[in-house]
Coordinates of C-alpha atoms in Angstrom, one line a residue:
X51 CA 90.0 56.2 17.8
X52 CA 91.8 53.1 19.2
X53 CA 89.4 50.2 19.0
X54 CA 91.7 47.6 20.5
X55 CA 90.6 46.3 23.9
X56 CA 93.1 46.4 26.7
X57 CA 93.1 43.4 28.9
X58 CA 92.7 44.3 32.6
X59 CA 95.5 42.0 33.6
X60 CA 97.9 43.7 31.3
X61 CA 96.8 47.2 32.3
X62 CA 97.3 46.2 36.0
X63 CA 100.9 45.2 35.2
X64 CA 101.5 48.5 33.5
X65 CA 100.1 50.4 36.5
X66 CA 102.4 48.4 38.8
X67 CA 105.5 49.1 36.7
X68 CA 104.6 52.9 36.6
X69 CA 104.3 52.9 40.4
X70 CA 107.8 51.4 40.8
X71 CA 109.3 53.8 38.3
X72 CA 107.7 56.8 40.0
X73 CA 108.7 55.8 43.5
X74 CA 112.3 54.9 42.7
X75 CA 113.2 57.3 39.8
X76 CA 115.0 59.8 42.1
X77 CA 116.5 57.3 44.5
X78 CA 120.3 57.9 45.0
X79 CA 122.5 54.9 45.4
X80 CA 125.5 55.6 47.6
X81 CA 126.9 52.1 48.1
X82 CA 126.2 48.5 47.4
X83 CA 123.0 47.3 49.1
X84 CA 124.6 43.9 49.8
X85 CA 128.1 44.6 51.2
X86 CA 128.2 48.3 51.5
X87 CA 131.1 48.8 49.0
X88 CA 131.2 51.9 46.9
X89 CA 132.8 50.4 43.8
X90 CA 129.7 49.6 41.6
X91 CA 128.5 50.2 38.1
X92 CA 125.2 50.3 36.3
X93 CA 124.1 46.9 35.1
X94 CA 121.0 47.4 32.9
X95 CA 117.4 47.6 34.1
X96 CA 114.6 45.3 34.8
X97 CA 110.9 46.4 34.3
X98 CA 112.1 50.0 34.3
X99 CA 114.1 49.7 37.6
X100 CA 117.8 50.5 37.4
X101 CA 120.1 47.7 38.4
X102 CA 123.8 47.8 39.5
X103 CA 126.7 45.4 39.9
X104 CA 129.1 45.6 42.8
X105 CA 132.8 45.1 41.8
X106 CA 133.7 44.2 45.4
X107 CA 131.2 41.3 46.1
X108 CA 130.2 40.6 42.5
X109 CA 126.5 40.7 43.3
X110 CA 123.8 42.7 41.6
X111 CA 121.2 44.9 43.2
X112 CA 118.6 47.5 42.2
X113 CA 116.9 50.6 43.5
X114 CA 114.4 48.3 45.2
X115 CA 116.9 46.1 47.1
X116 CA 116.3 46.1 50.9
X117 CA 113.0 48.1 50.5
X118 CA 110.0 46.8 52.4
X119 CA 108.7 44.7 49.5
X120 CA 112.0 43.2 48.3
X121 CA 111.5 39.7 47.0
X122 CA 107.7 40.0 47.3
X123 CA 105.8 38.1 44.5
X124 CA 102.8 40.4 44.9
X125 CA 102.4 43.6 42.8
X126 CA 103.2 46.9 44.4
X127 CA 99.7 48.2 43.9
X128 CA 98.4 45.5 46.3
X129 CA 101.0 46.6 48.9
X130 CA 99.8 50.2 48.4
X131 CA 96.1 49.2 49.0
X132 CA 97.1 47.1 52.0
X133 CA 98.9 50.1 53.6
X134 CA 95.9 52.3 53.0
X135 CA 93.6 49.7 54.7
X136 CA 96.1 49.3 57.5
X137 CA 96.0 53.1 58.3
X138 CA 92.3 52.7 58.6
X139 CA 93.0 49.9 61.1
X140 CA 91.0 47.3 59.2
X141 CA 91.3 43.7 60.4
X142 CA 93.5 41.1 58.8
X143 CA 90.6 39.1 57.6
X144 CA 89.0 42.2 56.0
X145 CA 92.3 43.1 54.3
X146 CA 92.8 39.5 53.1
X147 CA 89.3 39.3 51.6
X148 CA 89.5 42.7 50.0
X149 CA 92.9 42.2 48.4
X150 CA 92.4 38.4 47.7
X151 CA 95.5 37.4 49.8
X152 CA 95.7 34.9 52.6
X153 CA 95.2 35.9 56.2
X154 CA 98.8 34.6 56.9
X155 CA 100.2 36.9 54.2
X156 CA 98.2 39.8 55.6
X157 CA 99.7 39.1 59.1
X158 CA 103.3 39.1 57.8
X159 CA 102.7 42.1 55.7
X160 CA 101.4 44.0 58.7
X161 CA 104.4 43.2 60.7
X162 CA 106.8 44.0 57.9
X163 CA 105.3 47.4 57.7
X164 CA 105.3 47.9 61.5
X165 CA 109.0 46.9 61.6
X166 CA 109.8 49.3 58.8
X167 CA 108.0 52.1 60.7
X168 CA 109.8 51.3 64.0
X169 CA 113.3 51.8 62.7
X170 CA 113.4 55.6 62.9
X171 CA 110.3 56.2 65.1
X172 CA 112.2 56.9 68.4
X173 CA 113.5 60.4 68.6
X174 CA 117.2 60.6 69.4
X175 CA 116.8 63.6 71.6
X176 CA 114.1 65.4 73.5
X177 CA 114.3 69.2 74.2
X178 CA 112.2 72.1 75.4
X179 CA 109.3 71.2 77.6
X180 CA 109.4 67.4 78.1
X181 CA 106.1 65.8 79.0
X182 CA 106.5 62.4 80.5
X183 CA 103.9 59.9 81.7
X184 CA 103.6 56.2 82.1
X185 CA 100.9 53.5 81.8
X186 CA 100.9 49.9 82.8
X187 CA 99.8 47.2 80.3
X188 CA 99.2 43.6 81.4
X189 CA 101.4 41.1 79.4
X190 CA 99.5 39.5 76.5
X191 CA 100.4 36.1 75.1
X192 CA 98.1 36.3 72.0
X193 CA 99.2 34.0 69.3
X194 CA 101.8 32.3 71.5
X195 CA 102.0 28.5 71.7
X196 CA 103.2 26.3 74.5
X197 CA 102.8 28.9 77.2
X198 CA 104.6 27.7 80.3
X199 CA 103.1 30.1 82.8
X200 CA 99.7 31.7 83.6
X201 CA 101.3 34.6 85.4
X202 CA 101.2 37.9 83.5
X203 CA 103.7 40.6 84.2
X204 CA 103.0 44.3 84.2
X205 CA 104.6 46.1 81.2
X206 CA 105.6 49.7 82.0
X207 CA 105.0 51.9 78.9
X208 CA 106.8 55.3 79.0
X209 CA 105.5 58.2 76.9
X210 CA 107.6 61.3 76.4
X211 CA 107.2 64.3 74.1
X212 CA 109.3 67.5 73.7
X213 CA 108.9 70.5 71.5
X214 CA 109.9 68.6 68.3
X215 CA 107.1 67.0 66.2
X216 CA 107.9 63.5 67.4
X217 CA 107.1 61.3 70.3
X218 CA 108.6 58.5 72.4
X219 CA 106.3 55.7 73.4
X220 CA 108.0 52.5 74.4
X221 CA 107.7 49.5 76.6
X222 CA 110.5 50.3 79.0
X223 CA 110.5 47.5 81.7
X224 CA 108.6 44.7 83.4
X225 CA 107.2 44.2 86.9
X226 CA 108.2 47.5 88.6
X227 CA 110.0 50.8 88.2
X228 CA 113.7 50.5 87.2
X229 CA 115.5 53.8 87.5
X230 CA 118.6 52.6 85.7
X231 CA 116.7 51.5 82.6
X232 CA 114.6 54.7 82.7
X233 CA 117.8 56.8 82.6
X234 CA 119.2 54.7 79.8
X235 CA 116.2 54.6 77.5
X236 CA 114.5 57.9 78.3
X237 CA 116.4 60.4 80.4
X238 CA 119.6 60.0 78.3
X239 CA 117.7 61.6 75.4
X240 CA 116.7 64.7 77.3
X241 CA 118.8 67.8 76.5
X242 CA 120.3 69.9 79.3
X243 CA 118.2 72.9 80.1
X244 CA 115.0 71.2 79.2
X245 CA 112.1 71.3 81.6
X246 CA 110.4 68.0 82.6
X247 CA 106.6 68.0 83.2
X248 CA 105.6 64.8 84.9
X249 CA 102.1 63.2 85.1
X250 CA 100.5 60.9 87.7
X251 CA 103.6 59.0 88.7
X252 CA 105.7 59.5 91.8
X253 CA 108.9 58.0 90.3
X254 CA 108.8 60.3 87.2
X255 CA 107.9 63.2 89.5
X256 CA 111.0 62.5 91.6
X257 CA 113.2 62.5 88.5
X258 CA 111.5 65.8 87.3
X259 CA 112.0 67.4 90.7
X260 CA 115.7 66.6 90.7
X261 CA 116.2 67.7 87.1
X262 CA 114.2 71.0 87.5
X263 CA 116.1 72.2 90.6
X264 CA 117.1 75.6 89.2
X265 CA 114.4 75.9 86.5
X266 CA 111.2 77.8 87.1
X267 CA 108.6 77.6 84.3
X268 CA 104.9 77.9 83.7
X269 CA 103.4 74.4 83.3
X270 CA 101.5 73.8 80.1
X271 CA 100.0 70.3 79.8
X272 CA 99.9 68.1 76.7
X273 CA 96.7 65.9 76.6
X274 CA 98.5 63.4 74.3
X275 CA 100.8 62.5 77.1
X276 CA 98.6 63.3 80.1
X277 CA 95.9 60.9 78.9
X278 CA 98.2 58.4 77.3
X279 CA 96.5 55.4 78.8
X280 CA 93.1 56.4 77.4
X281 CA 94.6 57.2 74.0
X282 CA 96.4 53.9 73.8
X283 CA 93.3 51.9 74.9
X284 CA 91.1 53.7 72.4
X285 CA 93.6 53.3 69.5
X286 CA 94.3 49.7 70.2
X287 CA 90.7 48.6 70.5
X288 CA 90.2 47.6 66.8
X289 CA 93.1 45.2 67.0
X290 CA 91.3 43.1 69.7
X291 CA 94.4 42.5 71.7
X292 CA 98.1 42.8 70.9
X293 CA 100.8 40.3 71.9
X294 CA 103.5 41.8 74.1
X295 CA 106.3 40.7 71.8
X296 CA 104.8 43.0 69.1
X297 CA 103.9 45.9 71.4
X298 CA 106.9 48.1 70.5
X299 CA 106.0 47.9 66.8
X300 CA 102.4 48.8 67.4
X301 CA 103.4 51.7 69.6
X302 CA 105.6 53.0 66.7
X303 CA 102.5 52.9 64.5
X304 CA 100.4 54.6 67.3
X305 CA 102.9 57.5 67.4
X306 CA 102.1 58.5 63.8
X307 CA 98.5 59.2 64.8
X308 CA 99.5 61.5 67.6
X309 CA 101.7 64.0 65.8
X310 CA 100.8 67.5 64.7
X311 CA 101.7 66.9 61.0
X312 CA 99.1 65.1 58.8
X313 CA 100.4 61.8 57.5
X314 CA 98.5 59.7 54.8
X315 CA 99.3 56.4 53.2
X316 CA 101.3 58.0 50.4
X317 CA 103.7 59.5 52.9
X318 CA 104.1 56.1 54.5
X319 CA 104.7 54.4 51.2
X320 CA 107.4 56.8 50.3
X321 CA 109.0 56.4 53.8
X322 CA 109.0 52.6 53.5
X323 CA 110.4 52.7 50.0
X324 CA 113.8 53.9 51.0
X325 CA 116.5 52.8 53.5
X326 CA 116.9 49.3 54.8
X327 CA 113.3 48.4 55.7
X328 CA 113.4 44.8 54.7
X329 CA 112.9 42.0 57.2
X330 CA 112.6 38.3 56.4
X331 CA 109.4 36.5 57.4
X332 CA 111.2 34.1 59.7
X333 CA 112.6 37.0 61.7
X334 CA 109.2 38.4 62.7
X335 CA 108.4 37.9 66.3
X336 CA 111.9 36.8 67.3

């Protein structure tokens, strides 16, 4: 029997290293994460993570480069716990207290995660039965300083869902309906032969009528799109107001809770671990 006591701090470090190894052990490197060059060699390892050196730019990188937590001084297990709390929509103060980090750190972590989720959240195409609706959200200046106006614009949020297990929910335009922007951001993704099912909006209904000229189909409603305004209000309520400049990121997060497939924090961690998900703190909110 081993009698030696293991210090909790050392054990925590080992758990963190095992987490990194497990997440990145099967990651395939296809090019330099700095310059994109394909002329690179293995360059040792650091804490079990494989490192590489690019012969084109001369810089080194690893399996973790450009992942969400690149350059973070906090252990990966804290990030994992934060993502779990974020999925439960806990407040920043609750997360900060629970994980012993500052509220400012919790704020930037939340937005780094939201930005990482936003990158691939919008489907490139919509096909089959396309359900489209809109809701209007009043502009929110939460967290903004030196506000020069008291007038708040109407933000048109368009929701669209086809047969694929994905959903498009985005702030499309301000003030009023803009047909050109709608065609660019939404209609351009709709495949030919698809059938548009509009909800509660005369402009979208007009687009659907023109699109469905020679198509006759039985209408089946989708409550996720039909009641989009109630779904958004209910889901947003724990956040106690969302600044308009971050609205697109929060809507990307909202989409995950409105898909048929079940997603937990482990899936999100794996998703955020690969690809170029990194964003610098100073770029948040620009």
